mmCIF file of C-alpha atoms and ligand atoms in Angstrom:
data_model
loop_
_atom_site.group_PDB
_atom_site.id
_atom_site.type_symbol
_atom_site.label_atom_id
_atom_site.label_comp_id
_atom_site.label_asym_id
_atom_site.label_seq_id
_atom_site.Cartn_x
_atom_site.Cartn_y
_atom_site.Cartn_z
ATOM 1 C CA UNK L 22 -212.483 135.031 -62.783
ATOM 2 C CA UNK L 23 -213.724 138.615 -61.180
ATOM 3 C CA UNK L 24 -214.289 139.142 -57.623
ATOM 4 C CA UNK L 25 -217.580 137.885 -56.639
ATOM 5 C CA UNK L 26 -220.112 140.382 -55.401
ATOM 6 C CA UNK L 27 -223.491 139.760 -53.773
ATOM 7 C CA UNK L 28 -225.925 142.712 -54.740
ATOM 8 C CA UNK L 29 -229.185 142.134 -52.762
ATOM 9 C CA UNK L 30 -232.242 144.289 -54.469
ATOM 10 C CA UNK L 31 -230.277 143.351 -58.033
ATOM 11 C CA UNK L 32 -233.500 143.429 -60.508
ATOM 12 C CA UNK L 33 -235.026 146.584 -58.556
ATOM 13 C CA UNK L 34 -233.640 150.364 -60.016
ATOM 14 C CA UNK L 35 -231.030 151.240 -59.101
ATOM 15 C CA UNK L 36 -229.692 147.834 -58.731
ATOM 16 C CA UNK L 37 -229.851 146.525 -61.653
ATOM 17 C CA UNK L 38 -227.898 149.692 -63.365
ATOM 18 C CA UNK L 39 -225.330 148.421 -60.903
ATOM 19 C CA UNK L 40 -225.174 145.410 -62.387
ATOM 20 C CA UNK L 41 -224.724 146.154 -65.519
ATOM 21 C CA UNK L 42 -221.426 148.484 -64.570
ATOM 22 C CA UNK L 43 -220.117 145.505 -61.652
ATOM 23 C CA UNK L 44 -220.154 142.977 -65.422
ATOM 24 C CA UNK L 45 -218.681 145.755 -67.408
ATOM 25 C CA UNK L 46 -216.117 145.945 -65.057
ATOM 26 C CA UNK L 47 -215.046 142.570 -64.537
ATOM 27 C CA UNK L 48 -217.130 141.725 -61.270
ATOM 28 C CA UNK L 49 -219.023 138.716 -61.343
ATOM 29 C CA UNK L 50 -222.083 139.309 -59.698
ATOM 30 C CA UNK L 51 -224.925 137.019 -57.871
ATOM 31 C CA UNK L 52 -228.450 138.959 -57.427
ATOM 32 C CA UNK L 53 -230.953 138.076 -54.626
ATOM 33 C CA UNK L 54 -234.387 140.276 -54.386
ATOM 34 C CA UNK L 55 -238.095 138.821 -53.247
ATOM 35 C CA UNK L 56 -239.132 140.227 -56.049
ATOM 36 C CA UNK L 57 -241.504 142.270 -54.289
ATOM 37 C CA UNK L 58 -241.075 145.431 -56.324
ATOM 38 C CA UNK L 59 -239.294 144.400 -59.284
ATOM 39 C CA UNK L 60 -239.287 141.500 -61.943
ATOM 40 C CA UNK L 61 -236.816 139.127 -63.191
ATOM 41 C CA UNK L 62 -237.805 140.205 -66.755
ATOM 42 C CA UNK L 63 -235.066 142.670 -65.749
ATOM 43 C CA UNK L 64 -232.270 140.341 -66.065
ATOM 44 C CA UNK L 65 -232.932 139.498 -69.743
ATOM 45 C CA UNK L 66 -232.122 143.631 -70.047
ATOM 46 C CA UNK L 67 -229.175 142.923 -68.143
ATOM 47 C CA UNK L 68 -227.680 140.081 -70.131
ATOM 48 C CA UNK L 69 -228.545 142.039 -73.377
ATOM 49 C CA UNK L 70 -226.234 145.247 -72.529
ATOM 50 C CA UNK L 71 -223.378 143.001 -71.035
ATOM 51 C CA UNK L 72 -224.124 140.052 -72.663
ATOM 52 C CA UNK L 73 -223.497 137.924 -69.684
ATOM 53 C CA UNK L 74 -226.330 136.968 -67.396
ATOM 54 C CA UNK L 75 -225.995 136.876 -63.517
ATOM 55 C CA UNK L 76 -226.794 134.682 -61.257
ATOM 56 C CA UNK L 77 -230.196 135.261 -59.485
ATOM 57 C CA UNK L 78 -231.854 133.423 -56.630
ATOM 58 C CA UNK L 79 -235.665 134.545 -55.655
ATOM 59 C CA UNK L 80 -234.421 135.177 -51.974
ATOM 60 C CA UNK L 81 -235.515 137.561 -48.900
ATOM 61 C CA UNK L 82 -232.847 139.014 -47.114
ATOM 62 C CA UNK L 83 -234.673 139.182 -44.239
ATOM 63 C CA UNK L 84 -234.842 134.778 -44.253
ATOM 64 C CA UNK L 85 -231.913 134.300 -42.146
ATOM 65 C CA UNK L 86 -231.549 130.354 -43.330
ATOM 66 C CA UNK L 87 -231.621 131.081 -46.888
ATOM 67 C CA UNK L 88 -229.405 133.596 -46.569
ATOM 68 C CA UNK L 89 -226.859 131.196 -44.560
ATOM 69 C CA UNK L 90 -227.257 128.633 -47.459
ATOM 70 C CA UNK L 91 -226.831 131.435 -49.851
ATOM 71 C CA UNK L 92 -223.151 132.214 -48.492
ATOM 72 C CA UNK L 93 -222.025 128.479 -47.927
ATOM 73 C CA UNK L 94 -222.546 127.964 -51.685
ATOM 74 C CA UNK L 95 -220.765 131.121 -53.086
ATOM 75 C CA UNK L 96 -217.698 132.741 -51.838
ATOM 76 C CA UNK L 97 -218.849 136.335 -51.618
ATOM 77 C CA UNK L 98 -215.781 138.968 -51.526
ATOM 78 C CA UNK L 99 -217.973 141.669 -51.183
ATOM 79 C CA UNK L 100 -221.736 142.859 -50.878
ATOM 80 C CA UNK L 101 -224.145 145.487 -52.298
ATOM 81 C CA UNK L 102 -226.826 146.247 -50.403
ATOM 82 C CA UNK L 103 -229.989 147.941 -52.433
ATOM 83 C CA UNK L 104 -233.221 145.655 -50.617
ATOM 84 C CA UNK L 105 -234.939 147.783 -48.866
ATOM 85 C CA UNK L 106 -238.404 148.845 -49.232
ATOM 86 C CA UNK L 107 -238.525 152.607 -50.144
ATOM 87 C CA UNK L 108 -241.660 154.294 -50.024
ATOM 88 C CA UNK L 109 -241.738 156.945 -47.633
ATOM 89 C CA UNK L 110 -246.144 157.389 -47.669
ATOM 90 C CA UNK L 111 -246.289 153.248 -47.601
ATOM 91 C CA UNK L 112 -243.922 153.212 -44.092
ATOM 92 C CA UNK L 113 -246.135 155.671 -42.326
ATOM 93 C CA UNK L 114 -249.041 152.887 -42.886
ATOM 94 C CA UNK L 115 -246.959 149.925 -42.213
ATOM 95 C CA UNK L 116 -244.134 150.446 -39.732
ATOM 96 C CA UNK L 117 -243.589 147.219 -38.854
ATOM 97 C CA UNK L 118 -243.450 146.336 -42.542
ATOM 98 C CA UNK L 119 -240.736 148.795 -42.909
ATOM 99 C CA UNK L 120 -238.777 147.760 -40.027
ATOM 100 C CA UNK L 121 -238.812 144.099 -40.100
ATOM 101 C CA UNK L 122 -237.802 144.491 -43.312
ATOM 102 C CA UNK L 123 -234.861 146.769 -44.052
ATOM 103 C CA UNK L 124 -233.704 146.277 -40.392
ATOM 104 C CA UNK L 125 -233.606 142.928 -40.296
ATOM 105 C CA UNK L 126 -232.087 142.205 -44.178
ATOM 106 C CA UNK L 127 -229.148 144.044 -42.883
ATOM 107 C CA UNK L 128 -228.333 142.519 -39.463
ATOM 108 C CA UNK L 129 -228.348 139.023 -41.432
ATOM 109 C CA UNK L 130 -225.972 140.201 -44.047
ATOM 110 C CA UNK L 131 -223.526 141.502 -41.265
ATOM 111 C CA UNK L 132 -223.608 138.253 -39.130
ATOM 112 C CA UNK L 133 -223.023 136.418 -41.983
ATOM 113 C CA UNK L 134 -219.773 138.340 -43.277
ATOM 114 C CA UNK L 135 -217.101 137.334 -40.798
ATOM 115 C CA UNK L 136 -218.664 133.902 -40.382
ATOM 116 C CA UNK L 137 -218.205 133.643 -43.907
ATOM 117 C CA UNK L 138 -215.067 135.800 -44.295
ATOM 118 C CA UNK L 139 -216.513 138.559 -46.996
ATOM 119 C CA UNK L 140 -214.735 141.719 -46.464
ATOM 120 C CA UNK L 141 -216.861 144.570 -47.288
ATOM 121 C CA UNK L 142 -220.286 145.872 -47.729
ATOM 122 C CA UNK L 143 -221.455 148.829 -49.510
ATOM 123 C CA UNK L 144 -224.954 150.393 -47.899
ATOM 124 C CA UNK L 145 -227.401 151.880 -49.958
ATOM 125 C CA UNK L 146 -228.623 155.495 -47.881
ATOM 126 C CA UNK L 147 -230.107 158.312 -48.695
ATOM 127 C CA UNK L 148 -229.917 162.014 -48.186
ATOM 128 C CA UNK L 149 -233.477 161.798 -46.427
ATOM 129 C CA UNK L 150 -231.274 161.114 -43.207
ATOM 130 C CA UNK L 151 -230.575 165.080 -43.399
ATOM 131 C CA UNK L 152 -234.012 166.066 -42.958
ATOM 132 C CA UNK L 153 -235.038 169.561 -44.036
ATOM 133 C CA UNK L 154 -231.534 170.812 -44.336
ATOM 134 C CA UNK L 155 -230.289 174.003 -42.669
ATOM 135 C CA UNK L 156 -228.120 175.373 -45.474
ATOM 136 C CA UNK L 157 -227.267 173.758 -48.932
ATOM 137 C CA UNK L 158 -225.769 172.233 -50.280
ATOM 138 C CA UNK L 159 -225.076 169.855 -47.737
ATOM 139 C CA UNK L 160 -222.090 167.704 -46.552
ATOM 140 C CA UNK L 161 -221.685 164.384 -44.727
ATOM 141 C CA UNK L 162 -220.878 166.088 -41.591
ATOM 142 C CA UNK L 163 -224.083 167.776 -40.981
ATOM 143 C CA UNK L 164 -226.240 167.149 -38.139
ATOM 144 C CA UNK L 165 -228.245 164.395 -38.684
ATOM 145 C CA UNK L 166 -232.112 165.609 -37.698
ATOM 146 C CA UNK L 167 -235.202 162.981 -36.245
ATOM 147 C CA UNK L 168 -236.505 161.220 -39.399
ATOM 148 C CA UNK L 169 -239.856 162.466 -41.003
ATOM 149 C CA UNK L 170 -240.828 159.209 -41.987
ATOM 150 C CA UNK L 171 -240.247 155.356 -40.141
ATOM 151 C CA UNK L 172 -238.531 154.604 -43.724
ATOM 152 C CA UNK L 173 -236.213 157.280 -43.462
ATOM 153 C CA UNK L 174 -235.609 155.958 -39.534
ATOM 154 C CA UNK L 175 -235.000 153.041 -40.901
ATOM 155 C CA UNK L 176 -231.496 154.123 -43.009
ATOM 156 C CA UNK L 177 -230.727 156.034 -40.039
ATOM 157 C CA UNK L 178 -230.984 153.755 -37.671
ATOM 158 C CA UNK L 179 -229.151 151.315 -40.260
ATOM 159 C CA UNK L 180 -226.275 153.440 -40.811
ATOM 160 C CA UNK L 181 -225.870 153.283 -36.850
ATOM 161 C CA UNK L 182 -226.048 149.299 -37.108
ATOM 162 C CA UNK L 183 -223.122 149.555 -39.274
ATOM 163 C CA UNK L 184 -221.275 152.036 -37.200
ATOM 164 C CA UNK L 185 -221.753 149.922 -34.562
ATOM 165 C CA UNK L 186 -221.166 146.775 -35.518
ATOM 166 C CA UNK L 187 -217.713 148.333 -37.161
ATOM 167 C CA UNK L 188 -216.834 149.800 -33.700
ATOM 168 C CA UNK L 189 -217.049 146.722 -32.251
ATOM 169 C CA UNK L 190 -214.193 145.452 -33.722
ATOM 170 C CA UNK L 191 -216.149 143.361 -36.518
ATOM 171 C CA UNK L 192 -213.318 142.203 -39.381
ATOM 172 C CA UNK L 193 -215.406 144.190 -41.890
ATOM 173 C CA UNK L 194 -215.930 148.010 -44.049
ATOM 174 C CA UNK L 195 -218.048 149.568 -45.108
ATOM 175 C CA UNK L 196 -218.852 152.546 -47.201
ATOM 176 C CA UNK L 197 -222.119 153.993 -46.747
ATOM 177 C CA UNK L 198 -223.351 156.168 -50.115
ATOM 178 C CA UNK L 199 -226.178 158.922 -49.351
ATOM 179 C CA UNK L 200 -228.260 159.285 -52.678
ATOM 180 C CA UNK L 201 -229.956 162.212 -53.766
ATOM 181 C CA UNK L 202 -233.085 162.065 -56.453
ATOM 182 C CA UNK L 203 -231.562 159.083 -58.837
ATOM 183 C CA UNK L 204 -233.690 159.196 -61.981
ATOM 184 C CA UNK L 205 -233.085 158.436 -65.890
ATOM 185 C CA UNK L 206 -232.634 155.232 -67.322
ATOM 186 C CA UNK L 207 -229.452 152.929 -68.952
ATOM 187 C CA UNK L 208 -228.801 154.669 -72.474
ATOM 188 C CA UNK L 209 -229.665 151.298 -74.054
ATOM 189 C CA UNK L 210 -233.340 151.501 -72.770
ATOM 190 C CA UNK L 211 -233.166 147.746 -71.989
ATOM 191 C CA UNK L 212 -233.137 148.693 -68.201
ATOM 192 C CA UNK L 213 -235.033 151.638 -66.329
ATOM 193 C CA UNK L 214 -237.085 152.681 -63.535
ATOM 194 C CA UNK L 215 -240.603 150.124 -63.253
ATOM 195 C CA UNK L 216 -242.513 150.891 -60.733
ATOM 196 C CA UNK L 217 -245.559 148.942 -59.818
ATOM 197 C CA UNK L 218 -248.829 150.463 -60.039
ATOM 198 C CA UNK L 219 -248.723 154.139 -59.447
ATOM 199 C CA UNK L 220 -245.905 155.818 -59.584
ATOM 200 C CA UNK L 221 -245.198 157.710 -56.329
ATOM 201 C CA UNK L 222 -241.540 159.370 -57.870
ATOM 202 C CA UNK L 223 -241.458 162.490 -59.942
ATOM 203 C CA UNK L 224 -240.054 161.482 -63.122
ATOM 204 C CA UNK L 225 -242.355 158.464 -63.787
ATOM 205 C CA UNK L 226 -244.802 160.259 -62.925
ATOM 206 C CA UNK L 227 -243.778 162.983 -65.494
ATOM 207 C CA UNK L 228 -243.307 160.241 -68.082
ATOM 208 C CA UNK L 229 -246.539 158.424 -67.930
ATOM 209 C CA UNK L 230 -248.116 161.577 -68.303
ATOM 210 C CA UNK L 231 -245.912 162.250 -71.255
ATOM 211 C CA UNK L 232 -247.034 158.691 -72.835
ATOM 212 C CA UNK L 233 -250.551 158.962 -71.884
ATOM 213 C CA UNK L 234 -250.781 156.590 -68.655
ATOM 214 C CA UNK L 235 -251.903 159.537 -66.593
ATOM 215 C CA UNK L 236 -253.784 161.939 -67.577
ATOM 216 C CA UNK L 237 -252.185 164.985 -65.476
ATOM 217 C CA UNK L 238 -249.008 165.094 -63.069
ATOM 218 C CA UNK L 239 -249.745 167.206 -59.462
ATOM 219 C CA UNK L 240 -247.368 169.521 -58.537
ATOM 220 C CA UNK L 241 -247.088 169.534 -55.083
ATOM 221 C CA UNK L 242 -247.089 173.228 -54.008
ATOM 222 C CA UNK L 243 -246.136 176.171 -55.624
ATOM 223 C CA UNK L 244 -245.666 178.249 -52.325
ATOM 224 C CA UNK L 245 -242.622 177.340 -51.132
ATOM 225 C CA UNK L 246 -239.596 179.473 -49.922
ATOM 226 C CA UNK L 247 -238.255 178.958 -53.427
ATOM 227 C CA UNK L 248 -237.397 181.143 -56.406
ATOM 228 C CA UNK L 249 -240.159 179.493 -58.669
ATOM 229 C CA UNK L 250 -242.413 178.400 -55.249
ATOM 230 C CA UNK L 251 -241.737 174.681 -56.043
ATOM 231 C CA UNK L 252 -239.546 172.177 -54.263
ATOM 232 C CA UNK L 253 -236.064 171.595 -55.346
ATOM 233 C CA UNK L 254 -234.167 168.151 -55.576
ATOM 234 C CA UNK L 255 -230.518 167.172 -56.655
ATOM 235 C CA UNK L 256 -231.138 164.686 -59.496
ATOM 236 C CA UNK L 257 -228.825 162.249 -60.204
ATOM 237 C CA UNK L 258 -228.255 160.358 -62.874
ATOM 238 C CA UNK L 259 -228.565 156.830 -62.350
ATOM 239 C CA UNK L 260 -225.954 154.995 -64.155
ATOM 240 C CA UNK L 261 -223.602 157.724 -62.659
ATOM 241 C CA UNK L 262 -224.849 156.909 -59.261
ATOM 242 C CA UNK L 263 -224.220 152.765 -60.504
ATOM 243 C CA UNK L 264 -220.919 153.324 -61.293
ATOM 244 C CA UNK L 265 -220.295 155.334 -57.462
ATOM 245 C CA UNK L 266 -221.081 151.736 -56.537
ATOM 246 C CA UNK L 267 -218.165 150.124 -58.392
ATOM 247 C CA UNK L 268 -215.680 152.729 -57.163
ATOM 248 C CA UNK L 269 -216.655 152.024 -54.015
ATOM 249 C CA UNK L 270 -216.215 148.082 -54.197
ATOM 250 C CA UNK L 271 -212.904 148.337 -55.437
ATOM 251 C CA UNK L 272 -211.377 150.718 -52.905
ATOM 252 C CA UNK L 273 -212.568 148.756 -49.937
ATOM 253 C CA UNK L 274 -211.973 145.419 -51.442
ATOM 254 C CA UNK L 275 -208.395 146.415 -52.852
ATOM 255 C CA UNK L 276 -207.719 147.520 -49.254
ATOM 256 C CA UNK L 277 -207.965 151.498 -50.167
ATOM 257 C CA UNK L 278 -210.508 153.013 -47.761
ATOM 258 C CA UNK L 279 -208.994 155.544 -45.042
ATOM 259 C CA UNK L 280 -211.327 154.145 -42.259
ATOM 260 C CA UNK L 281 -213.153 151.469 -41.597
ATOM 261 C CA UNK L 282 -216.558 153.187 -42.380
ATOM 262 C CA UNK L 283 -216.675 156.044 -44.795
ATOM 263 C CA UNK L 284 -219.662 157.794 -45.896
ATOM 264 C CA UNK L 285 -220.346 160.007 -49.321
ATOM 265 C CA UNK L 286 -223.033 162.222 -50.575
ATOM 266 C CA UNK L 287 -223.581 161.251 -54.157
ATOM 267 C CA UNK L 288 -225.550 163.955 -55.775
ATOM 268 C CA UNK L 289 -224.799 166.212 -58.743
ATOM 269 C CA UNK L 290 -223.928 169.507 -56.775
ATOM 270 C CA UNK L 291 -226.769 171.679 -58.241
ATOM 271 C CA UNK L 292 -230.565 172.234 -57.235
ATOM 272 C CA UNK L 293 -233.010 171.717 -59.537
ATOM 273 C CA UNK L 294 -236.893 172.740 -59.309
ATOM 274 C CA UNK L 295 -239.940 170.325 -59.840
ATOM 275 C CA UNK L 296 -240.994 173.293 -62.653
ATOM 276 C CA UNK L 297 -237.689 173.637 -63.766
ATOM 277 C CA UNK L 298 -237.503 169.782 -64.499
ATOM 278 C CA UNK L 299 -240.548 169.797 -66.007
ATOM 279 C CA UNK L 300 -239.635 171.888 -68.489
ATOM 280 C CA UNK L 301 -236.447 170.086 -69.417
ATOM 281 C CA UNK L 302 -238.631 166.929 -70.497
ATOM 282 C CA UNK L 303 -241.014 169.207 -72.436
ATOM 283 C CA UNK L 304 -237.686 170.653 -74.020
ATOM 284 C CA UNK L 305 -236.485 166.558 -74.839
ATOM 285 C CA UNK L 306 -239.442 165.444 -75.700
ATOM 286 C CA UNK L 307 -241.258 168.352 -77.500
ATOM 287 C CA UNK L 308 -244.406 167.910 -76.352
ATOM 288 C CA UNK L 309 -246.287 169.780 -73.103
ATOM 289 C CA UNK L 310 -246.755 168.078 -70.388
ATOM 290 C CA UNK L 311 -250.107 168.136 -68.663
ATOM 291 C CA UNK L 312 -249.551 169.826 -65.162
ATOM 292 C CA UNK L 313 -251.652 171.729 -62.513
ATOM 293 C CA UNK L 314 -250.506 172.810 -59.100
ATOM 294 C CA UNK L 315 -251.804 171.235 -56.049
ATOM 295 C CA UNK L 316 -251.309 171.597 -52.557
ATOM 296 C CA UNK L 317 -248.163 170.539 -50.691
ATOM 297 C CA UNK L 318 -247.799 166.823 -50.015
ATOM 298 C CA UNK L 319 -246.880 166.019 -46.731
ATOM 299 C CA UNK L 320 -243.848 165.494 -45.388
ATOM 300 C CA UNK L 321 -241.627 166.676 -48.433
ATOM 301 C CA UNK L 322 -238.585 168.372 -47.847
ATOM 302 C CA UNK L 323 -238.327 172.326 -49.160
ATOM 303 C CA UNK L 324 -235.120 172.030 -50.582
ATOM 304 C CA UNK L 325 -231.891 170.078 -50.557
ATOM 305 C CA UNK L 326 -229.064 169.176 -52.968
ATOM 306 C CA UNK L 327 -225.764 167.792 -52.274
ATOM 307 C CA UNK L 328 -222.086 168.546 -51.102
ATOM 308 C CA UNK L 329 -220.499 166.463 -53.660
ATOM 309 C CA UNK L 330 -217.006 167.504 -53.139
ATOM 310 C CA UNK L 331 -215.736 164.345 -51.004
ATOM 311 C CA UNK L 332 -216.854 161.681 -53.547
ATOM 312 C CA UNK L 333 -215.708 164.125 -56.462
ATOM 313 C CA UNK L 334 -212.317 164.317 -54.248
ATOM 314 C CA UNK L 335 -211.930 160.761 -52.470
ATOM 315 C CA UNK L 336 -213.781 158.462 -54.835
ATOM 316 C CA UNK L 337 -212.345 160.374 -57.525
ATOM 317 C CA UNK L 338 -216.148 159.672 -58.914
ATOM 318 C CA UNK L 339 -218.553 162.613 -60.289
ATOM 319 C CA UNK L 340 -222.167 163.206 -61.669
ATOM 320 C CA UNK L 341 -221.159 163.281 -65.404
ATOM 321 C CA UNK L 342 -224.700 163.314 -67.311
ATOM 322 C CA UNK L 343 -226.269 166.407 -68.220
ATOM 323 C CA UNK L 344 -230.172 166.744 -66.893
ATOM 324 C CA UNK L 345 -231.350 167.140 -70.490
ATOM 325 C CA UNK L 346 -229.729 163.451 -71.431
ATOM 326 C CA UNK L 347 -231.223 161.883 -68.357
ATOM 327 C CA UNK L 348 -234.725 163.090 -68.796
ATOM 328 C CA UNK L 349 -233.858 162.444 -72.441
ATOM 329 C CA UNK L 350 -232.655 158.368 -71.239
ATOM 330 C CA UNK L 351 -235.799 158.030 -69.120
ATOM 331 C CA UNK L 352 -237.773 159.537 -72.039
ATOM 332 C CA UNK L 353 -236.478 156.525 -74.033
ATOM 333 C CA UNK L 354 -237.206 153.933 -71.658
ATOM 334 C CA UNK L 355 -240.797 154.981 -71.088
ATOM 335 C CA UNK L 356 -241.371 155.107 -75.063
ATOM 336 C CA UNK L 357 -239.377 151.506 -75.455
ATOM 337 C CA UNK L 358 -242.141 150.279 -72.519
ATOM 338 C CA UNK L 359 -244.771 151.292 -74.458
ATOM 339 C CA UNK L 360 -243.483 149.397 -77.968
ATOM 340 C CA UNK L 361 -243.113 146.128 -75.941
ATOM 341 C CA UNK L 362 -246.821 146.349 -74.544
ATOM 342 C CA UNK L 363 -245.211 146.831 -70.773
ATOM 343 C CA UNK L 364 -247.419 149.575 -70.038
HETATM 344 C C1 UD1 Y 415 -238.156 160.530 -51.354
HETATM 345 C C2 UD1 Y 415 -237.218 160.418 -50.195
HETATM 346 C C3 UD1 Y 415 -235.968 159.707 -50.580
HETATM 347 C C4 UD1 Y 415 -236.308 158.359 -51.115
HETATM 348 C C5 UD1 Y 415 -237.219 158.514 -52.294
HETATM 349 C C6 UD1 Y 415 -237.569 157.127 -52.750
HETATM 350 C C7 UD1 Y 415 -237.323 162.177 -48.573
HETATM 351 C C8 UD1 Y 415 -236.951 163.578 -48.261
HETATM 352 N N1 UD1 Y 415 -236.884 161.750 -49.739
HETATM 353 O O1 UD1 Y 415 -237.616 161.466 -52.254
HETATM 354 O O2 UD1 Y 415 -235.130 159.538 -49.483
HETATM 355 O O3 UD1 Y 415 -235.158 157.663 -51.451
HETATM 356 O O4 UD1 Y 415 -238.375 159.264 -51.912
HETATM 357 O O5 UD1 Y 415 -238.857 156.925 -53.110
HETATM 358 O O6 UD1 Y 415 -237.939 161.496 -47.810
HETATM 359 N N2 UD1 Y 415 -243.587 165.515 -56.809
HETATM 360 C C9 UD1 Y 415 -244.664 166.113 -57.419
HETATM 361 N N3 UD1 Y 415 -245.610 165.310 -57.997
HETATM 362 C C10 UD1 Y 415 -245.523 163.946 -58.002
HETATM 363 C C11 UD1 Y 415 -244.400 163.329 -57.380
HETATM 364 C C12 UD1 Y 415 -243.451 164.154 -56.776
HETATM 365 O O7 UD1 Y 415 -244.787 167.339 -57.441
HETATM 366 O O8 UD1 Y 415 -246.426 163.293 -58.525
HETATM 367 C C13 UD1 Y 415 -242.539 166.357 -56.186
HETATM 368 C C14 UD1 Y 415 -242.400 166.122 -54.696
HETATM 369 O O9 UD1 Y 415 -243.282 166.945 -53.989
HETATM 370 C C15 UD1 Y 415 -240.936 166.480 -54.469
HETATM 371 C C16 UD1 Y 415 -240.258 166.111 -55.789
HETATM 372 O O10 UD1 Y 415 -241.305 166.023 -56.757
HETATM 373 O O11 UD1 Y 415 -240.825 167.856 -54.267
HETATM 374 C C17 UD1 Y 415 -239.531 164.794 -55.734
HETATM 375 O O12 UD1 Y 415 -240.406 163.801 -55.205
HETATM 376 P P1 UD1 Y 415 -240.045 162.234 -55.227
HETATM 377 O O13 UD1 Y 415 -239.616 161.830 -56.587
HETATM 378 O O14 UD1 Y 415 -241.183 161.509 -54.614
HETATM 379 O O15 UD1 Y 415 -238.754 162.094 -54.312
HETATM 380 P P2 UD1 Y 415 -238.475 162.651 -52.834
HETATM 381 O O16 UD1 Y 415 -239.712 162.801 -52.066
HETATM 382 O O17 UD1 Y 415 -237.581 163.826 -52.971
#
C-alpha cells in the first residue's frame, strides 16, 4: 500500500486535480473539506479518471477534536494543505471569517503532526504575498510587501507560522508552494473549476460568458502601465500546478529536501494580459466573447508573473501546458457542465 496523505480542501479546485495525480501516482489519499465551497459530487469525477475513490470525511480543519480523531484513526505520512477560504473582496467584509479560518486550520494540523508522528506538510500560498511587485518576474527571495487584502495576510502570516514553528525545533518540513493564476480544467472534463454563485476569477468568468451564464465579462481597466493597458497574470495550468504537489510530497517524505522549509514559485515564467487571454479562448472556442472595459477593480495587482527557475531547477518540475490547451481544457469543462444540467 502507498504512503498515506491527508489533503485538507480535497473536493475544492485545485485539490481535487491533486488528487487525481497523488492516486495516479501510487499515494493513497484521505480528503477532509466543510464543504463550504465545493461538493462531494467531485469525488465521483475523481474515482472516474483514477478509478479508485478516496476516502472523504465532511470535516473542518479548524474543529480541533475532529481533527484529533481524524489522525488517531489513520496513520498520515504526510499532509496537503489546500482549506483555506480564498476570496480576496469576501476577507475585506469578513476578517474574522478569514482569520479564524485559515489561521486556525493550520495551527491544528501542525500540533497534531509530531503528536501523531506525520513528517511533512506541503502549504498551499500564493504569489499575492509579493504584493505589487517591483520588477518581474519575480523570485522567492523578494521582499515580501504589507498584504492588500486580510486574505492575503492570512498566507503571510501562515507561512511565518510554519517558519516558526520549524525554527523551533518541531520534528517536521515543510515546503511552501507560491501559486500564480491556476486555471483550466483535468483533460477528462470530469473535474474543473465550480465556483458557487458568481464567479469572482477570470476564466469562469470568461467561460460563462462563453456558454451564456453571463451576459458580458468586465474588464477591469484598460489604463494600466501595460503594453495593451490591461493587467497581466502568470497562468498556470492546473494539473501542472497538481502534479508540483506530488513532487513535492515525495522529496520531503523520501527525506530529499535541502532544508527544513523550502519555498517555490510555481508559475509558468511568462506574462500574459487579461485581453491577450481573452483572445486565446475566442481563438479555442471560435466564438467572440462579449466584453466591455470597465474601471479598475480595487485592489488588483498591475502586473506580476513568476521566477520559475528554482522549481524548474530543484523540483525538477515545470509548467508544461500550452495557454491555448488550458483555455481549450476549461473550455471543455464548462461545455461538459452545461450537458449534465450543472449550470
Ligand atoms: C487573486 C489573488 C490570488 C488568489 C486568487 C484567488 C491577488 C493579487 N491575487 O488573484 O492570490 O489566489 O485571487 O481567488 O490578491 N478580471 C477581470 N474581470 C473579471 C475577473 C477578473 O477583468 O470578471 C481581471 C482582474 O482584474 C485581474 C485578472 O483578471 O487583472 C485576474 O483576476 P482573478 O482571476 O480574480 O485573480 P487575481 O486577482 O489575480
Amino acid at each position: 500500500m502507498g504512503k498515506k496523505i491527508l489533503v485538507t480542501g480535497g473536493t475544492g479546485y485545485i485539490g481535487s486535480h491533486t488528487v487525481v495525480e497523488l492516486q495516479q501516482a501510487g499515494y493513497e489519499v484521505v480528503i477532509v473539506d466543510n464543504l463550504s465551497n465545493s461538493s462531494a459530487d467531485v469525488l465521483e469525477g475523481i474515482t472516474r479518471i483514477t478509478g479508485k475513490r478516496p476516502i472523504f470525511d465532511k470535516l473542518d480543519c479548524a474543529d480541533a477534536e475532529a481533527m484529533n480523531a481524524l489522525f488517531k484513526k489513520h496513520n498520515f505520512d504526510g499532509i496537503i494543505h489546500f482549506a483555506a477560504s480564498k476570496a480576496v473582496g469576501e476577507s475585506v467584509q469578513k476578517p474574522l471569517m478569514y482569520y479564524r479560518n485559515n489561521l486556525v486550520s493550520l495551527i491544528n494540523l501542525l500540533e497534531l503532526m509530531p503528536k501523531y508522528n506525520v513528517k511533512g506538510i506541503v502549504f498551499s500560498s500564493s504569489c499575492t504575498v509579493y504584493g505589487e511587485p517591483d520588477a518581474n518576474p519575480i523570485d522567492e527571495n523578494a521582499l515580501i510587501k504589507p498584504a492588500e487584502s486580510p486574505y492575503g495576510n492570512t498566507k503571510q502570516i501562515n507561512e511565518e507560522i510554519i517558519q516558526d514553528f520549524v525554527h523551533s525545533g518541531a520534528p517536521i518540513k515543510s515546503i511552501i508552494l507560491r501559486y500564480f493564476n491556476p486555471i483550466g480544467a483535468h483533460p477528462s472534463a470530469e473535474i474543473g473549476e465550480l465556483p458557487i454563485g458568481v464567479p469572482q476569477n477570470l476564466v469562469p468568468y470568461i467561460t460563462q460568458t462563453g456558454i451564456g451564464i453571463r451576459k458580458q465579462l468586465s474588464v477591469f481597466g484598460d489604463d494600466y502601465n501595460t503594453p495593451d493597458g490591461s493587467c497581466i497574470r502568470d497562468f498556470i495550468n492546473v494539473v501542472d500546478l497538481a502534479k508540483a504537489h506530488v513532487i513535492s510530497i515525495d522529496r520531503m517524505l523520501g527525506g530529499k529536501s535541502e532544508q527544513p522549509v523550502e519555498i517555490f514559485n510555481l508559475g509558468t515564467g511568462t506574462g500574459l494580459s487579461v485581453l491577450e487571454l481573452i483572445k486565446v479562448f475566442e481563438e479555442v472556442s471560435g466564438k467572440p466573447l462579449n466584453y466591455k472595459i470597465v474601471s479598475r477593480r480595487e485592489g488588483d495587482i498591475e502586473q506580476i508573473w513568476a521566477q520559475p527557475d528554482r522549481a524548474n531547477n530543484v523540483l525538477g518540475w515545470k509548467a508544461k501546458e500550452t495557454i491555448e490547451d488550458t483555455m481549450a481544457s476549461a473550455w471543455k469543462w464548462q461545455q461538459r457542465l452545461k450537458e449534465k444540467g450543472v449550470m
